PDB file of C-alpha atoms in Angstrom:
ATOM      1  CA  MET D   1      29.805   8.760  63.657  1.00  0.00           C
ATOM      2  CA  LEU D   2      29.972   7.781  60.008  1.00  0.00           C
ATOM      3  CA  GLY D   3      26.986   6.067  58.349  1.00  0.00           C
ATOM      4  CA  PRO D   4      27.167   2.785  56.473  1.00  0.00           C
ATOM      5  CA  VAL D   5      29.506   2.842  53.508  1.00  0.00           C
ATOM      6  CA  SER D   6      27.941   1.723  50.214  1.00  0.00           C
ATOM      7  CA  ASP D   7      29.602  -0.939  48.152  1.00  0.00           C
ATOM      8  CA  PRO D   8      31.013   0.769  45.015  1.00  0.00           C
ATOM      9  CA  TYR D   9      30.783  -2.524  43.118  1.00  0.00           C
ATOM     10  CA  ASP D  10      27.074  -2.985  43.802  1.00  0.00           C
ATOM     11  CA  PRO D  11      25.241  -2.484  40.430  1.00  0.00           C
ATOM     12  CA  ASP D  12      22.226  -1.061  42.284  1.00  0.00           C
ATOM     13  CA  THR D  13      24.302   1.673  43.909  1.00  0.00           C
ATOM     14  CA  GLN D  14      24.851   4.989  42.117  1.00  0.00           C
ATOM     15  CA  THR D  15      27.910   6.966  43.098  1.00  0.00           C
ATOM     16  CA  PRO D  16      27.318  10.682  43.835  1.00  0.00           C
ATOM     17  CA  GLU D  17      29.145  11.820  40.711  1.00  0.00           C
ATOM     18  CA  LEU D  18      26.760   9.802  38.489  1.00  0.00           C
ATOM     19  CA  ILE D  19      23.497  10.848  40.117  1.00  0.00           C
ATOM     20  CA  GLY D  20      21.584  13.101  37.737  1.00  0.00           C
ATOM     21  CA  TYR D  21      23.908  12.440  34.809  1.00  0.00           C
ATOM     22  CA  LEU D  22      22.680   9.086  33.559  1.00  0.00           C
ATOM     23  CA  PRO D  23      20.732   9.075  30.257  1.00  0.00           C
ATOM     24  CA  PRO D  24      17.067   8.078  30.311  1.00  0.00           C
ATOM     25  CA  ALA D  25      16.175   4.418  29.946  1.00  0.00           C
ATOM     26  CA  GLU D  26      14.742   4.905  26.431  1.00  0.00           C
ATOM     27  CA  ALA D  27      18.185   6.019  25.203  1.00  0.00           C
ATOM     28  CA  PHE D  28      19.482   2.455  25.451  1.00  0.00           C
ATOM     29  CA  VAL D  29      18.675   0.469  22.300  1.00  0.00           C
ATOM     30  CA  PRO D  30      17.910  -3.184  23.105  1.00  0.00           C
ATOM     31  CA  VAL D  31      20.459  -5.648  21.741  1.00  0.00           C
ATOM     32  CA  GLY D  32      18.116  -8.578  21.214  1.00  0.00           C
ATOM     33  CA  GLY D  33      14.774  -8.871  19.437  1.00  0.00           C
ATOM     34  CA  ASP D  34      11.925  -6.470  20.037  1.00  0.00           C
ATOM     35  CA  GLU D  35       8.295  -7.320  20.601  1.00  0.00           C
ATOM     36  CA  ASP D  36       6.833  -4.108  19.177  1.00  0.00           C
ATOM     37  CA  PRO D  37       3.853  -5.248  17.059  1.00  0.00           C
ATOM     38  CA  LEU D  38       4.667  -3.022  14.061  1.00  0.00           C
ATOM     39  CA  VAL D  39       8.289  -1.833  14.191  1.00  0.00           C
ATOM     40  CA  ASN D  40      10.665  -4.587  13.077  1.00  0.00           C
ATOM     41  CA  PRO D  41      14.225  -4.353  14.508  1.00  0.00           C
ATOM     42  CA  VAL D  42      17.333  -5.041  12.434  1.00  0.00           C
ATOM     43  CA  VAL D  43      18.103  -8.327  14.166  1.00  0.00           C
ATOM     44  CA  ASP D  44      14.752  -9.860  13.164  1.00  0.00           C
ATOM     45  CA  GLY D  45      15.192  -9.299   9.417  1.00  0.00           C
ATOM     46  CA  MET D  46      12.736 -10.657   6.873  1.00  0.00           C
ATOM     47  CA  ALA D  47      11.305 -13.180   9.332  1.00  0.00           C
ATOM     48  CA  GLY D  48      10.434 -10.408  11.780  1.00  0.00           C
ATOM     49  CA  TRP D  49       8.742  -8.410   9.037  1.00  0.00           C
ATOM     50  CA  ALA D  50       6.666 -11.423   7.970  1.00  0.00           C
ATOM     51  CA  HIS D  51       5.775 -12.151  11.609  1.00  0.00           C
ATOM     52  CA  ARG D  52       4.496  -8.610  12.132  1.00  0.00           C
ATOM     53  CA  VAL D  53       2.533  -8.683   8.877  1.00  0.00           C
ATOM     54  CA  GLY D  54       0.893 -11.841  10.162  1.00  0.00           C
ATOM     55  CA  GLY D  55       0.153 -10.047  13.419  1.00  0.00           C
ATOM     56  CA  VAL D  56      -1.671  -7.253  11.601  1.00  0.00           C
ATOM     57  CA  LEU D  57      -3.754  -9.847   9.766  1.00  0.00           C
ATOM     58  CA  ARG D  58      -4.524 -11.869  12.895  1.00  0.00           C
ATOM     59  CA  ARG D  59      -5.631  -8.831  14.874  1.00  0.00           C
ATOM     60  CA  GLY D  60      -7.717  -7.078  12.267  1.00  0.00           C
ATOM     61  CA  TRP D  61      -8.635  -9.269   9.299  1.00  0.00           C
ATOM     62  CA  PRO D  62     -12.431  -8.943   9.812  1.00  0.00           C
ATOM     63  CA  VAL D  63     -12.288  -5.136   9.900  1.00  0.00           C
ATOM     64  CA  LEU D  64      -9.721  -4.902   7.092  1.00  0.00           C
ATOM     65  CA  LEU D  65     -11.631  -7.271   4.819  1.00  0.00           C
ATOM     66  CA  GLY D  66     -14.832  -5.316   5.437  1.00  0.00           C
ATOM     67  CA  LEU D  67     -13.154  -1.985   4.703  1.00  0.00           C
ATOM     68  CA  PHE D  68     -11.529  -3.231   1.507  1.00  0.00           C
ATOM     69  CA  ALA D  69     -14.715  -4.932   0.333  1.00  0.00           C
ATOM     70  CA  LEU D  70     -16.649  -1.697   0.820  1.00  0.00           C
ATOM     71  CA  THR D  71     -14.065   0.654  -0.685  1.00  0.00           C
ATOM     72  CA  GLN D  72     -12.456  -1.539  -3.375  1.00  0.00           C
ATOM     73  CA  LEU D  73     -14.584  -4.513  -4.373  1.00  0.00           C
ATOM     74  CA  LEU D  74     -17.962  -2.755  -4.401  1.00  0.00           C
ATOM     75  CA  PRO D  75     -16.786   0.377  -6.310  1.00  0.00           C
ATOM     76  CA  SER D  76     -14.981  -1.790  -8.875  1.00  0.00           C
ATOM     77  CA  LEU D  77     -18.173  -3.751  -9.552  1.00  0.00           C
ATOM     78  CA  VAL D  78     -20.209  -0.544  -9.888  1.00  0.00           C
ATOM     79  CA  PHE D  79     -17.589   0.847 -12.255  1.00  0.00           C
ATOM     80  CA  LYS D  80     -17.621  -2.352 -14.318  1.00  0.00           C
ATOM     81  CA  VAL D  81     -21.405  -2.226 -14.677  1.00  0.00           C
ATOM     82  CA  LEU D  82     -21.185   1.399 -15.833  1.00  0.00           C
ATOM     83  CA  VAL D  83     -18.492   0.470 -18.357  1.00  0.00           C
ATOM     84  CA  VAL D  84     -20.369  -2.551 -19.704  1.00  0.00           C
ATOM     85  CA  TYR D  85     -23.590  -0.615 -20.211  1.00  0.00           C
ATOM     86  CA  GLY D  86     -21.877   2.401 -21.729  1.00  0.00           C
ATOM     87  CA  VAL D  87     -22.586   4.905 -18.958  1.00  0.00           C
ATOM     88  CA  THR D  88     -18.920   5.926 -18.770  1.00  0.00           C
ATOM     89  CA  GLY D  89     -18.533   6.265 -22.529  1.00  0.00           C
ATOM     90  CA  VAL D  90     -16.908   2.869 -23.087  1.00  0.00           C
ATOM     91  CA  HIS D  91     -19.915   1.133 -24.556  1.00  0.00           C
ATOM     92  CA  GLY D  92     -19.352  -2.567 -25.081  1.00  0.00           C
ATOM     93  CA  ILE D  93     -15.614  -2.356 -24.483  1.00  0.00           C
ATOM     94  CA  GLY D  94     -14.196  -5.007 -22.215  1.00  0.00           C
ATOM     95  CA  PRO D  95     -12.007  -8.100 -22.104  1.00  0.00           C
ATOM     96  CA  LEU D  96     -14.549  -9.995 -24.209  1.00  0.00           C
ATOM     97  CA  SER D  97     -15.216  -7.361 -26.863  1.00  0.00           C
ATOM     98  CA  ARG D  98     -13.427  -5.639 -29.766  1.00  0.00           C
ATOM     99  CA  VAL D  99     -13.288  -2.074 -31.072  1.00  0.00           C
ATOM    100  CA  ALA D 100     -12.566  -1.304 -34.709  1.00  0.00           C
ATOM    101  CA  ASP D 101     -12.154   2.509 -34.511  1.00  0.00           C
ATOM    102  CA  SER D 102      -9.091   3.412 -32.439  1.00  0.00           C
ATOM    103  CA  SER D 103     -10.155   7.081 -32.084  1.00  0.00           C
ATOM    104  CA  VAL D 104     -13.373   5.972 -30.415  1.00  0.00           C
ATOM    105  CA  LEU D 105     -11.352   3.808 -28.075  1.00  0.00           C
ATOM    106  CA  VAL D 106      -9.021   6.675 -27.098  1.00  0.00           C
ATOM    107  CA  THR D 107     -11.907   9.062 -26.420  1.00  0.00           C
ATOM    108  CA  SER D 108     -13.805   6.468 -24.462  1.00  0.00           C
ATOM    109  CA  MET D 109     -10.775   5.554 -22.383  1.00  0.00           C
ATOM    110  CA  ALA D 110     -10.190   9.223 -21.518  1.00  0.00           C
ATOM    111  CA  GLN D 111     -13.765   9.547 -20.290  1.00  0.00           C
ATOM    112  CA  THR D 112     -13.461   6.307 -18.378  1.00  0.00           C
ATOM    113  CA  SER D 113     -10.265   7.480 -16.668  1.00  0.00           C
ATOM    114  CA  LEU D 114     -12.084  10.512 -15.275  1.00  0.00           C
ATOM    115  CA  VAL D 115     -14.911   8.349 -13.977  1.00  0.00           C
ATOM    116  CA  ALA D 116     -12.391   5.883 -12.531  1.00  0.00           C
ATOM    117  CA  LEU D 117     -10.766   8.687 -10.553  1.00  0.00           C
ATOM    118  CA  VAL D 118     -14.046   9.320  -8.755  1.00  0.00           C
ATOM    119  CA  LEU D 119     -15.405   5.785  -8.520  1.00  0.00           C
ATOM    120  CA  LEU D 120     -12.198   3.814  -7.966  1.00  0.00           C
ATOM    121  CA  LEU D 121      -9.267   5.863  -6.672  1.00  0.00           C
ATOM    122  CA  ALA D 122     -11.092   8.090  -4.180  1.00  0.00           C
ATOM    123  CA  PRO D 123     -12.926   5.204  -2.422  1.00  0.00           C
ATOM    124  CA  ARG D 124      -9.699   3.191  -2.443  1.00  0.00           C
ATOM    125  CA  MET D 125      -7.874   6.015  -0.649  1.00  0.00           C
ATOM    126  CA  LEU D 126     -10.723   6.270   1.851  1.00  0.00           C
ATOM    127  CA  GLY D 127     -10.365   2.571   2.585  1.00  0.00           C
ATOM    128  CA  TYR D 128      -6.574   2.837   2.814  1.00  0.00           C
ATOM    129  CA  ALA D 129      -6.739   5.601   5.415  1.00  0.00           C
ATOM    130  CA  ALA D 130      -9.434   3.764   7.368  1.00  0.00           C
ATOM    131  CA  ALA D 131      -7.429   0.528   7.294  1.00  0.00           C
ATOM    132  CA  ALA D 132      -4.285   2.303   8.543  1.00  0.00           C
ATOM    133  CA  TYR D 133      -6.296   3.776  11.416  1.00  0.00           C
ATOM    134  CA  ALA D 134      -7.733   0.378  12.338  1.00  0.00           C
ATOM    135  CA  ALA D 135      -4.469  -1.582  12.037  1.00  0.00           C
ATOM    136  CA  VAL D 136      -2.340   0.829  14.072  1.00  0.00           C
ATOM    137  CA  ARG D 137      -4.889   1.323  16.847  1.00  0.00           C
ATOM    138  CA  GLN D 138      -5.400  -2.431  17.129  1.00  0.00           C
ATOM    139  CA  ALA D 139      -1.628  -2.920  17.365  1.00  0.00           C
ATOM    140  CA  ASP D 140      -1.573  -0.307  20.150  1.00  0.00           C
ATOM    141  CA  ALA D 141      -4.355  -2.190  22.004  1.00  0.00           C
ATOM    142  CA  GLN D 142      -6.848   0.637  21.479  1.00  0.00           C
ATOM    143  CA  PRO D 143     -10.532   0.083  20.664  1.00  0.00           C
ATOM    144  CA  VAL D 144     -11.463   0.180  16.977  1.00  0.00           C
ATOM    145  CA  THR D 145     -14.888   0.285  15.366  1.00  0.00           C
ATOM    146  CA  PHE D 146     -15.784  -0.037  11.707  1.00  0.00           C
ATOM    147  CA  GLY D 147     -17.587   3.306  11.768  1.00  0.00           C
ATOM    148  CA  GLY D 148     -14.736   5.060  13.545  1.00  0.00           C
ATOM    149  CA  ALA D 149     -12.260   3.841  10.945  1.00  0.00           C
ATOM    150  CA  LEU D 150     -14.509   5.060   8.121  1.00  0.00           C
ATOM    151  CA  ARG D 151     -14.894   8.472   9.764  1.00  0.00           C
ATOM    152  CA  TYR D 152     -11.120   8.799   9.937  1.00  0.00           C
ATOM    153  CA  GLY D 153     -10.851   7.763   6.288  1.00  0.00           C
ATOM    154  CA  LEU D 154     -13.382  10.425   5.306  1.00  0.00           C
ATOM    155  CA  ARG D 155     -11.221  13.086   6.953  1.00  0.00           C
ATOM    156  CA  ARG D 156      -8.023  12.081   5.177  1.00  0.00           C
ATOM    157  CA  PHE D 157      -8.913  10.595   1.777  1.00  0.00           C
ATOM    158  CA  VAL D 158      -8.987  13.860  -0.208  1.00  0.00           C
ATOM    159  CA  GLY D 159      -5.339  14.726   0.388  1.00  0.00           C
ATOM    160  CA  LEU D 160      -4.346  11.104  -0.042  1.00  0.00           C
ATOM    161  CA  THR D 161      -6.134  10.995  -3.408  1.00  0.00           C
ATOM    162  CA  VAL D 162      -4.438  14.179  -4.626  1.00  0.00           C
ATOM    163  CA  TRP D 163      -0.978  12.886  -3.752  1.00  0.00           C
ATOM    164  CA  HIS D 164      -1.613   9.538  -5.435  1.00  0.00           C
ATOM    165  CA  VAL D 165      -2.862  11.244  -8.603  1.00  0.00           C
ATOM    166  CA  ALA D 166       0.385  13.235  -8.638  1.00  0.00           C
ATOM    167  CA  ALA D 167       2.439  10.062  -8.123  1.00  0.00           C
ATOM    168  CA  VAL D 168       0.605   8.146 -10.864  1.00  0.00           C
ATOM    169  CA  ALA D 169       1.009  11.094 -13.242  1.00  0.00           C
ATOM    170  CA  LEU D 170       4.740  11.314 -12.491  1.00  0.00           C
ATOM    171  CA  VAL D 171       5.371   7.611 -13.036  1.00  0.00           C
ATOM    172  CA  GLY D 172       3.139   7.513 -16.123  1.00  0.00           C
ATOM    173  CA  ILE D 173       4.707  10.526 -17.832  1.00  0.00           C
ATOM    174  CA  VAL D 174       8.285   9.403 -17.163  1.00  0.00           C
ATOM    175  CA  PHE D 175       7.478   5.874 -18.346  1.00  0.00           C
ATOM    176  CA  TYR D 176       5.807   7.101 -21.548  1.00  0.00           C
ATOM    177  CA  VAL D 177       8.602   9.542 -22.476  1.00  0.00           C
ATOM    178  CA  LEU D 178      11.370   7.025 -21.825  1.00  0.00           C
ATOM    179  CA  LEU D 179       9.422   4.301 -23.624  1.00  0.00           C
ATOM    180  CA  CYS D 180       9.080   6.395 -26.780  1.00  0.00           C
ATOM    181  CA  CYS D 181      12.760   7.354 -26.746  1.00  0.00           C
ATOM    182  CA  SER D 182      14.054   3.861 -25.927  1.00  0.00           C
ATOM    183  CA  VAL D 183      11.957   1.955 -28.461  1.00  0.00           C
ATOM    184  CA  GLN D 184      12.850   4.433 -31.193  1.00  0.00           C
ATOM    185  CA  ALA D 185      16.568   4.240 -30.345  1.00  0.00           C
ATOM    186  CA  ALA D 186      16.694   0.453 -30.004  1.00  0.00           C
ATOM    187  CA  GLN D 187      14.472  -0.177 -33.056  1.00  0.00           C
ATOM    188  CA  SER D 188      13.039  -3.169 -31.178  1.00  0.00           C
ATOM    189  CA  TRP D 189      10.952  -4.137 -28.186  1.00  0.00           C
ATOM    190  CA  LEU D 190      14.167  -4.375 -26.154  1.00  0.00           C
ATOM    191  CA  GLY D 191      13.679  -0.662 -25.721  1.00  0.00           C
ATOM    192  CA  LEU D 192      10.931  -1.526 -23.245  1.00  0.00           C
ATOM    193  CA  LEU D 193      13.482  -2.678 -20.675  1.00  0.00           C
ATOM    194  CA  PRO D 194      14.868   0.738 -19.561  1.00  0.00           C
ATOM    195  CA  ALA D 195      11.359   2.174 -19.302  1.00  0.00           C
ATOM    196  CA  VAL D 196      10.097  -0.792 -17.271  1.00  0.00           C
ATOM    197  CA  LEU D 197      13.093  -0.698 -14.908  1.00  0.00           C
ATOM    198  CA  LEU D 198      12.727   3.037 -14.320  1.00  0.00           C
ATOM    199  CA  ALA D 199       8.986   2.701 -13.752  1.00  0.00           C
ATOM    200  CA  ALA D 200       9.628  -0.086 -11.223  1.00  0.00           C
ATOM    201  CA  TYR D 201      12.185   2.096  -9.431  1.00  0.00           C
ATOM    202  CA  LEU D 202       9.773   5.039  -9.286  1.00  0.00           C
ATOM    203  CA  CYS D 203       7.042   2.766  -7.929  1.00  0.00           C
ATOM    204  CA  LEU D 204       9.414   1.718  -5.148  1.00  0.00           C
ATOM    205  CA  CYS D 205      10.172   5.361  -4.393  1.00  0.00           C
ATOM    206  CA  VAL D 206       6.489   6.233  -3.943  1.00  0.00           C
ATOM    207  CA  ALA D 207       5.504   2.985  -2.201  1.00  0.00           C
ATOM    208  CA  PHE D 208       5.439   4.704   1.212  1.00  0.00           C
ATOM    209  CA  LEU D 209       3.483   7.712  -0.041  1.00  0.00           C
ATOM    210  CA  GLY D 210       0.279   6.730   1.759  1.00  0.00           C
ATOM    211  CA  PRO D 211       1.808   6.053   5.198  1.00  0.00           C
ATOM    212  CA  ALA D 212       4.106   9.081   4.920  1.00  0.00           C
ATOM    213  CA  TYR D 213       1.084  11.315   4.288  1.00  0.00           C
ATOM    214  CA  LEU D 214      -1.065   9.790   7.026  1.00  0.00           C
ATOM    215  CA  PHE D 215       1.600   9.726   9.736  1.00  0.00           C
ATOM    216  CA  GLU D 216       4.061  12.517   8.892  1.00  0.00           C
ATOM    217  CA  ARG D 217       2.053  14.734   6.509  1.00  0.00           C
ATOM    218  CA  ALA D 218       4.913  17.003   5.343  1.00  0.00           C
ATOM    219  CA  ALA D 219       6.270  16.342   1.791  1.00  0.00           C
ATOM    220  CA  PRO D 220       5.106  12.707   1.623  1.00  0.00           C
ATOM    221  CA  MET D 221       6.576  12.005  -1.821  1.00  0.00           C
ATOM    222  CA  THR D 222      10.046  13.155  -0.789  1.00  0.00           C
ATOM    223  CA  ARG D 223       9.745  11.352   2.523  1.00  0.00           C
ATOM    224  CA  SER D 224       8.727   8.131   0.775  1.00  0.00           C
ATOM    225  CA  ARG D 225      11.817   8.258  -1.424  1.00  0.00           C
ATOM    226  CA  THR D 226      14.050   8.971   1.593  1.00  0.00           C
ATOM    227  CA  LEU D 227      12.686   6.018   3.534  1.00  0.00           C
ATOM    228  CA  THR D 228      13.056   3.700   0.539  1.00  0.00           C
ATOM    229  CA  HIS D 229      16.705   4.674   0.061  1.00  0.00           C
ATOM    230  CA  ALA D 230      17.571   4.467   3.771  1.00  0.00           C
ATOM    231  CA  ARG D 231      17.848   0.655   3.448  1.00  0.00           C
ATOM    232  CA  PHE D 232      17.225   0.215  -0.247  1.00  0.00           C
ATOM    233  CA  TRP D 233      17.803  -3.501  -0.803  1.00  0.00           C
ATOM    234  CA  PRO D 234      16.093  -4.822   2.353  1.00  0.00           C
ATOM    235  CA  THR D 235      13.147  -2.512   1.673  1.00  0.00           C
ATOM    236  CA  THR D 236      13.036  -3.611  -1.966  1.00  0.00           C
ATOM    237  CA  GLY D 237      13.004  -7.234  -0.847  1.00  0.00           C
ATOM    238  CA  ARG D 238       9.849  -6.530   1.133  1.00  0.00           C
ATOM    239  CA  LEU D 239       8.076  -4.379  -1.445  1.00  0.00           C
ATOM    240  CA  VAL D 240       8.695  -6.364  -4.635  1.00  0.00           C
ATOM    241  CA  PRO D 241       6.591  -9.410  -3.596  1.00  0.00           C
ATOM    242  CA  LEU D 242       3.818  -7.010  -2.579  1.00  0.00           C
ATOM    243  CA  GLY D 243       4.047  -5.272  -5.948  1.00  0.00           C
ATOM    244  CA  LEU D 244       3.298  -8.562  -7.686  1.00  0.00           C
ATOM    245  CA  VAL D 245      -0.220  -8.306  -6.251  1.00  0.00           C
ATOM    246  CA  SER D 246      -0.714  -5.078  -8.215  1.00  0.00           C
ATOM    247  CA  LEU D 247       0.570  -6.739 -11.386  1.00  0.00           C
ATOM    248  CA  LEU D 248      -1.791  -9.642 -10.801  1.00  0.00           C
ATOM    249  CA  GLY D 249      -4.672  -7.192 -10.521  1.00  0.00           C
ATOM    250  CA  LEU D 250      -3.795  -5.742 -13.929  1.00  0.00           C
ATOM    251  CA  VAL D 251      -3.879  -9.070 -15.769  1.00  0.00           C
ATOM    252  CA  LEU D 252      -6.371 -11.150 -13.785  1.00  0.00           C
ATOM    253  CA  ASP D 253      -9.464  -9.749 -15.531  1.00  0.00           C
ATOM    254  CA  SER D 254      -8.077 -10.528 -18.979  1.00  0.00           C
ATOM    255  CA  LEU D 255      -6.866 -13.958 -17.893  1.00  0.00           C
ATOM    256  CA  LEU D 256     -10.259 -14.935 -16.479  1.00  0.00           C
ATOM    257  CA  ALA D 257     -11.982 -13.559 -19.580  1.00  0.00           C
ATOM    258  CA  ARG D 258      -9.823 -15.743 -21.827  1.00  0.00           C
ATOM    259  CA  LEU D 259     -10.630 -18.761 -19.667  1.00  0.00           C
ATOM    260  CA  ALA D 260     -14.331 -17.948 -19.982  1.00  0.00           C
ATOM    261  CA  VAL D 261     -14.018 -17.826 -23.780  1.00  0.00           C
ATOM    262  CA  MET D 262     -12.095 -21.101 -23.831  1.00  0.00           C
ATOM    263  CA  ALA D 263     -14.833 -22.677 -21.714  1.00  0.00           C
ATOM    264  CA  GLN D 264     -17.396 -21.384 -24.266  1.00  0.00           C
ATOM    265  CA  LEU D 265     -19.317 -19.525 -21.567  1.00  0.00           C
ATOM    266  CA  THR D 266     -20.072 -16.803 -24.113  1.00  0.00           C
ATOM    267  CA  ASP D 267     -22.518 -19.228 -25.722  1.00  0.00           C
ATOM    268  CA  VAL D 268     -24.415 -19.571 -22.452  1.00  0.00           C
ATOM    269  CA  LEU D 269     -24.360 -16.076 -20.919  1.00  0.00           C
ATOM    270  CA  PRO D 270     -24.591 -12.599 -22.471  1.00  0.00           C
ATOM    271  CA  VAL D 271     -21.237 -10.865 -22.824  1.00  0.00           C
ATOM    272  CA  ALA D 272     -22.271  -8.046 -20.464  1.00  0.00           C
ATOM    273  CA  VAL D 273     -23.239 -10.459 -17.695  1.00  0.00           C
ATOM    274  CA  LEU D 274     -20.070 -12.471 -18.206  1.00  0.00           C
ATOM    275  CA  ASP D 275     -17.926  -9.326 -18.028  1.00  0.00           C
ATOM    276  CA  VAL D 276     -19.406  -8.392 -14.652  1.00  0.00           C
ATOM    277  CA  ALA D 277     -19.083 -11.977 -13.401  1.00  0.00           C
ATOM    278  CA  VAL D 278     -15.416 -12.047 -14.405  1.00  0.00           C
ATOM    279  CA  SER D 279     -14.791  -8.806 -12.497  1.00  0.00           C
ATOM    280  CA  LEU D 280     -16.591 -10.187  -9.450  1.00  0.00           C
ATOM    281  CA  VAL D 281     -14.465 -13.341  -9.386  1.00  0.00           C
ATOM    282  CA  ALA D 282     -11.275 -11.323  -9.903  1.00  0.00           C
ATOM    283  CA  GLY D 283     -12.266  -8.944  -7.106  1.00  0.00           C
ATOM    284  CA  LEU D 284     -12.942 -11.798  -4.689  1.00  0.00           C
ATOM    285  CA  VAL D 285      -9.548 -13.328  -5.487  1.00  0.00           C
ATOM    286  CA  LEU D 286      -7.723 -10.018  -5.059  1.00  0.00           C
ATOM    287  CA  LEU D 287      -9.545  -8.925  -1.889  1.00  0.00           C
ATOM    288  CA  PRO D 288      -7.505 -10.946   0.648  1.00  0.00           C
ATOM    289  CA  LEU D 289      -4.327 -10.319  -1.348  1.00  0.00           C
ATOM    290  CA  SER D 290      -4.967  -6.568  -1.124  1.00  0.00           C
ATOM    291  CA  VAL D 291      -5.256  -6.846   2.660  1.00  0.00           C
ATOM    292  CA  VAL D 292      -1.907  -8.672   2.777  1.00  0.00           C
ATOM    293  CA  GLN D 293      -0.359  -6.036   0.504  1.00  0.00           C
ATOM    294  CA  PHE D 294      -1.610  -3.205   2.710  1.00  0.00           C
ATOM    295  CA  SER D 295      -0.307  -4.903   5.866  1.00  0.00           C
ATOM    296  CA  GLY D 296       3.091  -5.547   4.295  1.00  0.00           C
ATOM    297  CA  VAL D 297       3.553  -1.930   3.207  1.00  0.00           C
ATOM    298  CA  LEU D 298       2.479  -0.630   6.627  1.00  0.00           C
ATOM    299  CA  VAL D 299       4.971  -2.828   8.506  1.00  0.00           C
ATOM    300  CA  ALA D 300       7.727  -2.064   5.969  1.00  0.00           C
ATOM    301  CA  TYR D 301       7.093   1.668   6.487  1.00  0.00           C
ATOM    302  CA  ALA D 302       7.296   1.314  10.286  1.00  0.00           C
ATOM    303  CA  GLU D 303      10.508  -0.691   9.905  1.00  0.00           C
ATOM    304  CA  ALA D 304      12.048   1.877   7.546  1.00  0.00           C
ATOM    305  CA  ARG D 305      11.278   4.704   9.964  1.00  0.00           C
ATOM    306  CA  GLY D 306      12.755   2.717  12.823  1.00  0.00           C
ATOM    307  CA  HIS D 307      16.071   2.469  10.957  1.00  0.00           C
ATOM    308  CA  THR D 308      16.401   6.213  10.262  1.00  0.00           C
ATOM    309  CA  GLY D 309      17.471   7.027  13.821  1.00  0.00           C
ATOM    310  CA  GLU D 310      14.000   7.815  15.142  1.00  0.00           C
ATOM    311  CA  LEU D 311      12.690   6.109  18.256  1.00  0.00           C
ATOM    312  CA  VAL D 312       9.561   4.822  16.509  1.00  0.00           C
ATOM    313  CA  ARG D 313       7.062   2.749  18.429  1.00  0.00           C
ATOM    314  CA  THR D 314       3.514   1.652  17.705  1.00  0.00           C
ATOM    315  CA  SER D 315       2.254   4.103  20.337  1.00  0.00           C
ATOM    316  CA  LEU D 316       3.944   6.965  18.463  1.00  0.00           C
ATOM    317  CA  LEU D 317       2.375   5.895  15.157  1.00  0.00           C
ATOM    318  CA  ALA D 318      -1.052   5.752  16.803  1.00  0.00           C
ATOM    319  CA  ALA D 319      -0.558   9.253  18.213  1.00  0.00           C
ATOM    320  CA  GLU D 320       0.577  10.598  14.821  1.00  0.00           C
ATOM    321  CA  LEU D 321      -2.649   9.477  13.167  1.00  0.00           C
ATOM    322  CA  GLY D 322      -4.477  12.221  15.069  1.00  0.00           C
TER     323      GLY D 322
END
């Protein structure tokens, strides 16, 4: 006697010829929006990226602010004190002071650059690695402690520092060579434009250097350029506003120093004390902006990887951190 015959039009019924031949569920890309906390799908666009940046900030702002205060604000203040009191070789040189001998200035700035590498860049890379660890694990609903994030940063900051020194050297050398050639050829300051545009392009190409090193490790500079070019204009639209934070950091000290002079604070406080106070105020202003910048780059990196054909999820990023 024959058994019950299945309805071939029932969506829950698999015909014998299909059993064992269907692709896994993860092979089907969802058509609508995605709720992954870090990876922004195409359909969500700029709004989805901003929403996920906000999610990183909501989940981890206390830890991220603490990490950046310890590894960026505090080292910058220590460095400023050393500069003001001449420990680094730049004695009395700052936004509120003048130097008559240019050779002294060049020598002092070279010495200061070496000290800055140790006191500024290395701690900053430690904080960057620690912040990436904290943000991704929080997005993956894993426990995060301040000490655990710092321990991870200590394991990864040396390589991260080396790669960033290489990136800064590359951008700086290319900018300087093109600047000299362009200004000489144009016989005017319009020659600055090609050098500035190329430097901005190179900065975009290395914007994902940190995440590429932390998550993928192999050839991070090449990988950063590949991810930037995968969706160049959408990625540029996310990175350019974040880059303005870096530009603000370059000019904020001088701007606050000029305001202090205009307010005649130099008649009330010693120049050395005022220099340190200006750096403190600038650091406090830039601290939350740096956290936003970090979060934006992290989410933009996850989005760029998600559009290269990889099945990237927050759980995968957390596993790649090691």
